[in-house]
Coordinates of C-alpha atoms and ligand atoms in Angstrom, one line a residue:
M865 CA -18.8 8.3 -29.1
R866 CA -19.3 10.2 -25.9
H867 CA -20.9 8.5 -22.9
K868 CA -22.5 10.4 -20.2
I869 CA -22.6 9.8 -16.5
S870 CA -26.3 9.4 -15.6
A871 CA -26.0 8.7 -11.9
I872 CA -23.4 8.2 -9.1
K873 CA -24.4 5.9 -6.3
A874 CA -22.7 5.5 -3.0
R875 CA -23.2 3.4 0.0
E876 CA -21.6 2.3 3.2
I877 CA -20.0 -1.2 3.1
I878 CA -17.9 -3.1 5.6
D879 CA -14.1 -3.5 5.4
C880 CA -12.0 -6.5 6.5
R881 CA -11.7 -5.1 10.1
G882 CA -15.4 -4.6 10.5
F883 CA -15.4 -0.8 10.0
P884 CA -17.6 0.9 7.4
T885 CA -16.1 2.3 4.3
V886 CA -17.4 4.0 1.1
E887 CA -18.4 2.1 -2.1
V888 CA -19.1 4.2 -5.2
E889 CA -20.8 3.3 -8.5
V890 CA -20.6 5.3 -11.6
W891 CA -23.6 4.7 -13.9
V892 CA -23.6 5.6 -17.5
D893 CA -26.6 5.6 -19.8
Q894 CA -28.7 4.2 -16.9
A895 CA -26.5 1.2 -16.3
M896 CA -23.8 0.5 -13.7
A897 CA -20.4 0.9 -15.5
G898 CA -17.8 1.1 -12.8
R899 CA -17.6 0.3 -9.1
A900 CA -14.9 1.0 -6.5
D901 CA -14.4 0.5 -2.8
V902 CA -12.2 2.8 -0.7
P903 CA -9.7 1.1 1.6
A904 CA -8.6 2.6 4.9
G905 CA -5.4 2.9 6.9
R906 CA -4.7 2.5 10.5
S907 CA -0.9 3.1 10.5
T908 CA -1.5 6.4 8.7
G909 CA 0.8 9.2 7.9
K910 CA -0.1 12.7 9.1
R911 CA 0.2 14.3 5.7
E912 CA -2.4 12.0 4.1
A913 CA -5.7 13.4 2.7
L914 CA -8.5 13.2 5.2
D915 CA -10.5 10.0 5.5
L916 CA -13.8 11.6 6.7
R917 CA -15.5 9.8 9.6
D918 CA -18.8 10.7 11.1
G919 CA -17.9 10.7 14.8
G920 CA -20.6 10.3 17.4
K921 CA -21.9 7.0 18.8
R922 CA -22.7 5.0 15.7
W923 CA -20.0 2.4 14.8
G924 CA -17.7 3.9 17.4
G925 CA -17.5 7.2 15.4
Q926 CA -16.2 5.4 12.3
G927 CA -19.3 5.8 10.2
T928 CA -18.9 7.1 6.6
Q929 CA -22.5 8.4 6.1
K930 CA -21.2 12.0 5.7
A931 CA -18.8 10.9 2.9
V932 CA -21.6 8.9 1.2
R933 CA -23.9 12.0 1.4
H934 CA -21.2 14.1 -0.1
V935 CA -21.0 11.8 -3.1
L936 CA -24.7 11.8 -3.5
E937 CA -25.5 15.4 -2.8
V938 CA -22.4 17.4 -3.9
I939 CA -20.4 15.3 -6.4
Q940 CA -23.2 13.5 -8.3
P941 CA -25.0 16.7 -9.4
A942 CA -21.7 18.3 -10.5
L943 CA -20.7 15.3 -12.6
I944 CA -23.9 14.2 -14.3
G945 CA -23.4 14.5 -18.1
W946 CA -19.6 14.1 -17.9
D947 CA -17.8 11.4 -19.8
P948 CA -16.0 9.2 -17.2
R949 CA -13.1 8.8 -19.5
D950 CA -12.2 12.5 -19.0
Q951 CA -10.4 11.3 -15.9
R952 CA -7.9 14.2 -15.6
L953 CA -10.7 16.8 -15.9
L954 CA -13.0 14.9 -13.7
D955 CA -10.4 14.6 -10.9
A956 CA -9.6 18.3 -11.2
E957 CA -13.3 19.0 -10.8
L958 CA -13.3 16.8 -7.6
C959 CA -10.4 18.8 -6.2
R960 CA -12.2 22.0 -7.1
L961 CA -15.5 20.9 -5.5
D962 CA -13.6 20.1 -2.3
G963 CA -11.4 23.2 -2.3
T964 CA -9.2 22.2 0.6
P965 CA -5.5 21.1 0.4
N966 CA -6.2 17.8 2.2
K967 CA -9.7 17.0 0.9
S968 CA -11.2 17.6 4.3
K969 CA -14.4 19.2 3.1
L970 CA -15.9 16.3 1.1
G971 CA -13.5 13.6 2.4
A972 CA -10.8 11.8 0.6
N973 CA -12.8 8.7 0.9
A974 CA -15.7 10.3 -1.0
I975 CA -13.4 11.6 -3.7
A976 CA -11.2 8.5 -4.1
G977 CA -14.3 6.4 -4.5
V978 CA -15.6 8.5 -7.3
S979 CA -12.2 8.9 -9.0
L980 CA -11.6 5.1 -9.0
A981 CA -15.1 4.2 -10.0
A982 CA -15.0 6.6 -12.9
A983 CA -11.7 5.0 -14.1
R984 CA -13.3 1.6 -13.9
A985 CA -16.3 2.9 -15.8
G986 CA -13.9 4.2 -18.5
A987 CA -12.4 0.8 -18.9
Y988 CA -15.8 -0.8 -19.2
L989 CA -16.9 1.7 -21.8
S990 CA -13.6 1.2 -23.7
N991 CA -14.0 -2.6 -23.6
L992 CA -10.6 -3.0 -22.1
P993 CA -9.2 -4.8 -19.0
F994 CA -8.7 -2.1 -16.3
Y995 CA -4.9 -2.3 -16.4
K996 CA -4.8 -1.9 -20.2
Y997 CA -7.3 1.0 -20.1
I998 CA -4.9 2.9 -17.8
N999 CA -1.8 2.0 -19.9
A1000 CA -1.6 0.1 -23.3
N1001 CA 2.0 -0.6 -22.5
A1002 CA 1.2 -2.3 -19.1
H1003 CA 3.3 -5.5 -19.0
V1004 CA 5.2 -5.8 -15.7
I1005 CA 3.9 -8.3 -13.2
P1006 CA 5.1 -7.1 -9.8
V1007 CA 7.3 -8.9 -7.3
P1008 CA 5.1 -9.5 -4.2
L1009 CA 6.3 -8.3 -0.8
V1010 CA 4.7 -10.8 1.5
N1011 CA 4.7 -9.7 5.1
L1012 CA 5.0 -12.9 7.1
I1013 CA 5.4 -11.4 10.6
N1014 CA 3.3 -8.4 11.6
G1015 CA 3.6 -5.9 14.5
G1016 CA 3.0 -2.3 15.2
K1017 CA -0.5 -0.9 14.8
L1018 CA -1.7 -3.8 12.7
T1019 CA -1.6 -6.3 15.6
S1020 CA -2.0 -6.7 19.3
N1021 CA 1.5 -7.8 20.1
D1022 CA 4.5 -5.7 21.2
L1023 CA 6.6 -5.9 18.1
E1024 CA 7.7 -2.4 17.2
I1025 CA 8.6 -3.0 13.5
Q1026 CA 5.3 -3.4 11.6
E1027 CA 6.2 -5.8 8.8
F1028 CA 8.8 -8.5 8.3
I1029 CA 8.6 -9.4 4.6
V1030 CA 10.0 -11.8 2.1
M1031 CA 10.4 -10.9 -1.6
P1032 CA 10.8 -13.8 -4.0
V1033 CA 13.2 -12.0 -6.4
G1034 CA 14.7 -15.3 -7.7
A1035 CA 11.4 -16.8 -8.8
R1036 CA 10.7 -17.3 -12.5
D1037 CA 7.3 -15.7 -12.3
L1038 CA 4.6 -14.5 -9.9
L1039 CA 3.1 -17.9 -9.3
E1040 CA 6.5 -19.5 -8.4
G1041 CA 7.1 -16.4 -6.2
L1042 CA 3.9 -16.9 -4.3
Q1043 CA 4.6 -20.6 -3.9
I1044 CA 8.0 -19.8 -2.3
C1045 CA 6.5 -17.2 0.1
Y1046 CA 3.6 -19.4 1.1
E1047 CA 5.8 -22.5 1.7
I1048 CA 8.0 -20.3 3.9
N1049 CA 4.8 -19.1 5.7
L1050 CA 3.8 -22.7 6.5
L1051 CA 7.2 -23.5 7.9
L1052 CA 7.2 -20.3 9.9
R1053 CA 3.9 -21.3 11.4
D1054 CA 5.4 -24.5 12.8
L1055 CA 8.3 -22.6 14.3
I1056 CA 6.0 -20.1 15.9
V1057 CA 3.8 -22.8 17.3
D1058 CA 6.8 -24.7 18.7
K1059 CA 8.1 -21.7 20.5
Y1060 CA 5.0 -19.9 21.6
G1061 CA 2.1 -22.4 21.4
K1062 CA -0.7 -22.5 18.8
I1063 CA -2.5 -19.4 20.0
A1064 CA 0.5 -17.4 18.7
A1065 CA -0.2 -18.5 15.1
N1066 CA -3.1 -16.0 14.9
V1067 CA -2.7 -13.4 12.2
G1068 CA -2.7 -9.6 12.1
D1069 CA -4.6 -7.1 9.9
E1070 CA -2.7 -8.0 6.8
G1071 CA -2.6 -11.7 7.3
G1072 CA 0.9 -12.2 8.6
F1073 CA 1.6 -14.0 12.0
A1074 CA 1.5 -11.8 15.0
P1075 CA 3.4 -13.7 17.7
P1076 CA 4.4 -12.2 21.1
M1077 CA 7.8 -10.9 19.9
S1078 CA 9.6 -7.6 20.1
G1079 CA 12.7 -6.0 18.7
V1080 CA 14.4 -7.2 15.5
T1081 CA 16.7 -10.1 16.5
V1082 CA 14.0 -12.7 17.4
P1083 CA 11.7 -12.1 14.4
M1084 CA 14.5 -12.0 11.9
E1085 CA 16.1 -15.1 13.2
M1086 CA 12.8 -17.1 13.2
L1087 CA 12.0 -15.9 9.7
S1088 CA 15.4 -16.8 8.4
R1089 CA 15.1 -20.3 10.0
A1090 CA 11.9 -20.8 8.1
V1091 CA 13.6 -19.5 4.9
K1092 CA 16.5 -21.9 5.4
A1093 CA 14.2 -24.8 6.0
S1094 CA 12.3 -24.1 2.8
G1095 CA 15.5 -24.4 0.7
Y1096 CA 14.7 -21.1 -1.1
A1097 CA 17.3 -18.9 0.7
D1098 CA 18.9 -18.0 -2.6
K1099 CA 15.6 -17.0 -4.2
I1100 CA 14.4 -14.3 -1.6
V1101 CA 15.5 -11.1 -0.1
Y1102 CA 14.0 -9.6 3.0
G1103 CA 11.9 -6.5 3.4
L1104 CA 10.9 -4.4 6.4
D1105 CA 8.2 -1.8 6.9
A1106 CA 9.5 -0.2 10.1
A1107 CA 6.6 2.4 10.2
A1108 CA 9.0 4.2 12.6
S1109 CA 6.7 7.1 13.3
H1110 CA 4.7 4.7 15.4
W1111 CA 7.5 3.8 17.8
Y1112 CA 9.0 7.2 17.9
D1113 CA 8.4 9.1 21.1
W1114 CA 7.3 12.5 19.8
D1115 CA 7.6 14.3 23.2
K1116 CA 11.1 13.0 24.1
K1117 CA 12.2 12.9 20.4
V1118 CA 13.7 9.4 20.7
Y1119 CA 12.9 6.0 19.2
R1120 CA 11.8 3.3 21.6
M1121 CA 12.5 -0.4 21.1
E1122 CA 12.2 -3.1 23.8
G1123 CA 12.1 -0.4 26.5
E1124 CA 15.4 1.2 25.3
E1125 CA 15.6 4.8 24.0
M1126 CA 17.4 5.1 20.7
T1127 CA 18.8 8.1 18.8
R1128 CA 18.5 8.4 15.1
D1129 CA 22.1 7.2 14.8
D1130 CA 21.4 4.1 17.0
V1131 CA 18.4 3.3 14.7
I1132 CA 20.5 3.6 11.6
G1133 CA 23.2 1.5 13.2
M1134 CA 20.6 -1.2 13.9
Y1135 CA 19.6 -1.3 10.2
Q1136 CA 23.3 -1.4 9.1
K1137 CA 23.9 -4.4 11.4
L1138 CA 20.7 -6.1 10.1
C1139 CA 21.8 -5.5 6.5
S1140 CA 25.2 -7.1 7.2
Q1141 CA 23.5 -10.2 8.7
Y1142 CA 20.7 -10.7 6.2
P1143 CA 20.1 -10.0 2.5
I1144 CA 17.7 -7.1 3.0
G1145 CA 16.4 -5.6 -0.2
S1146 CA 13.9 -3.0 1.0
I1147 CA 13.2 -0.9 4.1
E1148 CA 10.1 1.2 4.3
D1149 CA 9.8 4.2 6.7
P1150 CA 13.0 3.3 8.6
L1151 CA 12.7 6.7 10.4
M1152 CA 9.9 8.9 11.5
E1153 CA 7.9 10.8 8.9
D1154 CA 9.3 14.3 9.4
D1155 CA 12.9 13.4 9.2
F1156 CA 13.7 14.0 5.5
E1157 CA 17.3 14.6 6.4
G1158 CA 17.6 11.3 8.2
F1159 CA 16.1 9.5 5.2
A1160 CA 18.8 11.1 3.0
L1161 CA 21.4 9.9 5.5
I1162 CA 20.2 6.4 5.6
T1163 CA 19.7 6.1 1.9
K1164 CA 23.4 7.0 1.5
K1165 CA 24.6 4.7 4.3
L1166 CA 22.6 1.7 3.1
E1167 CA 23.7 1.8 -0.5
G1168 CA 22.0 -0.9 -2.6
V1169 CA 19.0 -1.2 -0.3
Q1170 CA 15.7 0.2 -1.4
I1171 CA 14.5 2.9 1.1
V1172 CA 10.8 3.4 0.7
G1173 CA 8.8 6.5 1.9
D1174 CA 5.2 5.7 2.9
D1175 CA 4.3 8.1 5.7
L1176 CA 7.2 10.3 4.5
F1177 CA 5.6 10.9 1.0
T1178 CA 2.0 9.9 1.3
T1179 CA 1.8 9.4 -2.5
N1180 CA 2.0 13.2 -2.9
A1181 CA 4.1 14.7 -5.7
E1182 CA 4.9 17.8 -3.5
Y1183 CA 6.6 15.7 -0.8
I1184 CA 8.2 13.4 -3.4
K1185 CA 9.8 16.5 -5.0
K1186 CA 11.2 17.6 -1.7
G1187 CA 12.6 14.0 -1.1
V1188 CA 14.2 13.9 -4.5
E1189 CA 15.9 17.3 -3.9
M1190 CA 17.3 16.1 -0.6
G1191 CA 18.1 12.5 -1.7
A1192 CA 15.7 11.2 0.9
A1193 CA 14.7 7.5 0.1
N1194 CA 14.9 6.0 -3.3
A1195 CA 11.3 4.6 -3.7
V1196 CA 7.8 5.7 -3.0
L1197 CA 5.0 3.6 -1.5
W1198 CA 2.0 4.1 -3.7
K1199 CA -1.5 4.2 -2.1
F1200 CA -3.9 6.1 -4.3
N1201 CA -6.2 7.1 -1.5
Q1202 CA -3.4 8.7 0.5
V1203 CA -3.7 11.6 -1.9
G1204 CA -7.3 11.2 -3.0
T1205 CA -7.6 11.1 -6.8
L1206 CA -6.2 8.6 -9.4
T1207 CA -4.8 11.5 -11.5
E1208 CA -2.7 12.8 -8.5
A1209 CA -1.5 9.3 -7.7
L1210 CA -0.5 8.6 -11.3
D1211 CA 1.3 12.0 -11.4
A1212 CA 3.1 11.0 -8.2
A1213 CA 4.3 7.8 -9.7
D1214 CA 5.4 9.5 -12.9
H1215 CA 7.4 12.0 -10.8
A1216 CA 9.0 9.2 -8.9
Y1217 CA 10.0 7.3 -12.0
R1218 CA 11.4 10.4 -13.7
S1219 CA 13.5 11.0 -10.7
G1220 CA 14.9 7.5 -10.7
Y1221 CA 12.9 6.4 -7.7
G1222 CA 11.1 3.1 -7.5
V1223 CA 7.4 2.7 -6.9
Q1224 CA 5.9 0.1 -4.7
V1225 CA 2.1 -0.2 -5.0
S1226 CA 0.4 -1.0 -1.6
E1227 CA -2.7 -2.2 0.0
R1228 CA -4.1 -0.5 3.1
S1229 CA -4.4 -2.3 6.3
G1230 CA -8.2 -2.0 6.0
E1231 CA -9.2 -3.5 2.6
T1232 CA -12.2 -4.9 0.9
E1233 CA -12.6 -7.5 -1.9
D1234 CA -11.9 -4.8 -4.5
T1235 CA -8.8 -5.8 -6.5
S1236 CA -8.2 -2.5 -8.4
I1237 CA -4.7 -2.1 -7.0
A1238 CA -3.6 -5.3 -8.7
D1239 CA -4.5 -3.8 -12.1
L1240 CA -3.0 -0.4 -11.1
A1241 CA 0.3 -2.1 -10.2
V1242 CA 0.5 -3.6 -13.6
A1243 CA -0.8 -0.4 -15.3
I1244 CA 2.1 1.7 -13.9
N1245 CA 4.7 -1.1 -14.4
A1246 CA 5.6 -0.7 -10.8
G1247 CA 7.6 -3.8 -10.4
Q1248 CA 6.6 -4.4 -6.8
I1249 CA 3.4 -4.8 -4.8
K1250 CA 2.8 -5.1 -1.1
T1251 CA -0.6 -6.6 -0.5
G1252 CA -0.4 -8.9 2.6
T1253 CA -0.3 -12.6 3.2
T1254 CA -3.3 -14.7 4.1
R1255 CA -7.0 -13.4 4.4
S1256 CA -9.1 -13.2 1.2
E1257 CA -9.0 -9.4 0.9
R1258 CA -5.2 -9.8 0.4
T1259 CA -5.1 -13.0 -1.7
A1260 CA -7.8 -11.6 -4.0
K1261 CA -5.1 -9.1 -5.3
Y1262 CA -2.6 -11.9 -6.0
N1263 CA -5.3 -13.9 -7.7
Q1264 CA -6.1 -11.0 -9.9
L1265 CA -2.4 -10.6 -10.8
L1266 CA -2.2 -14.3 -11.7
R1267 CA -5.2 -13.7 -14.1
I1268 CA -3.5 -10.7 -15.6
A1269 CA -0.2 -12.6 -16.0
E1270 CA -2.0 -15.3 -17.9
E1271 CA -3.8 -12.8 -20.1
L1272 CA -0.5 -11.0 -20.9
G1273 CA 1.1 -14.3 -21.7
S1274 CA 4.6 -13.9 -23.2
Q1275 CA 4.3 -10.1 -23.0
A1276 CA 4.5 -10.3 -19.2
V1277 CA 7.7 -9.5 -17.5
Y1278 CA 8.4 -10.5 -13.9
P1279 CA 11.3 -8.2 -12.9
G1280 CA 12.8 -10.3 -10.1
R1281 CA 15.8 -8.5 -8.6
N1282 CA 15.1 -5.5 -10.8
F1283 CA 11.9 -4.7 -8.9
R1284 CA 12.9 -1.1 -8.3
R1285 CA 13.7 -0.4 -11.9
P1286 CA 11.7 -2.9 -13.9
I1287 CA 12.0 -1.1 -17.2
Ligands
PGA930 P1 -2.1 1.6 6.7 O1 -0.5 1.3 6.6 O2 -2.6 1.1 8.0 O3 -2.1 3.1 6.7 O4 -2.7 1.1 5.5 C1 0.1 0.2 6.3 C2 1.6 0.5 6.0 O5 2.1 1.2 6.8 O6 2.1 0.2 4.9
ZN931 ZN1 4.0 1.6 5.7

C-alpha cells in the first residue's frame, strides 16, 4: 500500500550549545510519521555542504529561519503526495530542487532534516525499528570512541589536539565497554582535580574534560595514568581526533603546537613516537584537510593504525574515491549532514566498505536529543561510533544502542578489535 506525504513541518529548535537548529516532521495521511533534528558542527571541514544560517542580529546571526522557510515553502509543495519510502528518489529530488553542488541554495540543514525525517517516517510506516528499516541485516553494535579529554575548537583551553579517546576493544559487549570508559573517566577526573583544581574538571562541547593542557605528552600521560589505575589497560586502545586543519597555519603553511612551528614530517614523527609509546588504534585528521598526499604517507608509515578522514572526506563519495586512489587514510568519518542526504551518506559508506576502508559513525559537536545516528551506526554495520562522553545529548545515543543490543539479543555482534572491519 502506498502512503502519501500530506505535510512537511519544520521549526527552529535549540541545540546543546544554545544555538538554533532545524527540526523537520514528515506527516503522512494527516498524522506525524517521522521527525528528525539536524546537528551542527563547529570544527567543520571546508568541503562540507552548507549549513545555512540567517546572519543579521538575531541569535548572533546563527538563526535557521531561512532553512525552515525553505522546507515549508519550497520542499513541502514539491514532496506532497510522495511516498516517504522512496528514499532514493526523494533525496534525488531534494538535490534537484537545490541545484547547487554544496546545497547552498536551500541549505544542507533544510535538506538533511527532510531526508532523515522521511527515513524515520518510512520506518514507522513499515512498522520496523529504524535500524532494521534501513537494513534487515543490521547486527553490529559499534565499539564506542569515548573522548575523555577535549581541546581544539570544542573547548576554551589551549589544547591543540581536539580529542583524546579510549576505545574499549577488549570488552565483551557495549555495556561492559561503556562501564570501562566511564570508570576511567571518573579516575581521570580525580587526576585532573589533583593537578589543576576542581574548576579544571569542567567539560567541553562533547562532554570530555577540558583542562588547561597543551601538546600531546601531558594529556596522554594523564589519560594513561587513569587507564592504568582502572586496571583495564589490556582492554582499551587509544584514539585521537587531531582535527589538524585547526592548528595548521594556513598563511605560513606550518603546523603550530605549543608555540613551535612544525613541518608535516615533524607532525608525522610526533605520531610515530606516540604510537611507539601507547597502544593507539585510531587517528582522525592527523594532517590538514587538503593534504591527501600526506594522508597517504602517514597511512603507510603508521601501519596497523586506523587513519580516519573527517574534514578530508566530509562523507562525500567523490573525495573518498580520490582518497582510495591515492591510499589516503583507511577509514571514513561518517556524518550524514556533512553531505546533506541520507542516500548520499549511505552511498559514501558503501563506497568506503567496498574499497576496504572502515567507517566510523560520528556525532556533531552541536547535537540534540535525536538518537538517529545510533540506529544508523547499527544499520550500516559500521563497527565504531564516536558520540562523546557525558552530557545527555551524547549519552542518549549510547542508551539507544543499549536498547538495540538488547532487542537484537544473540544476533548482536560487538566487534571489539575488529572495529574497522566488523564483517
Ligand atoms: P564538528 O566536528 O564540530 O564539525 O561536529 C567534530 C569532529 O571534528 O569530529
Ligand atoms: Zn573530526
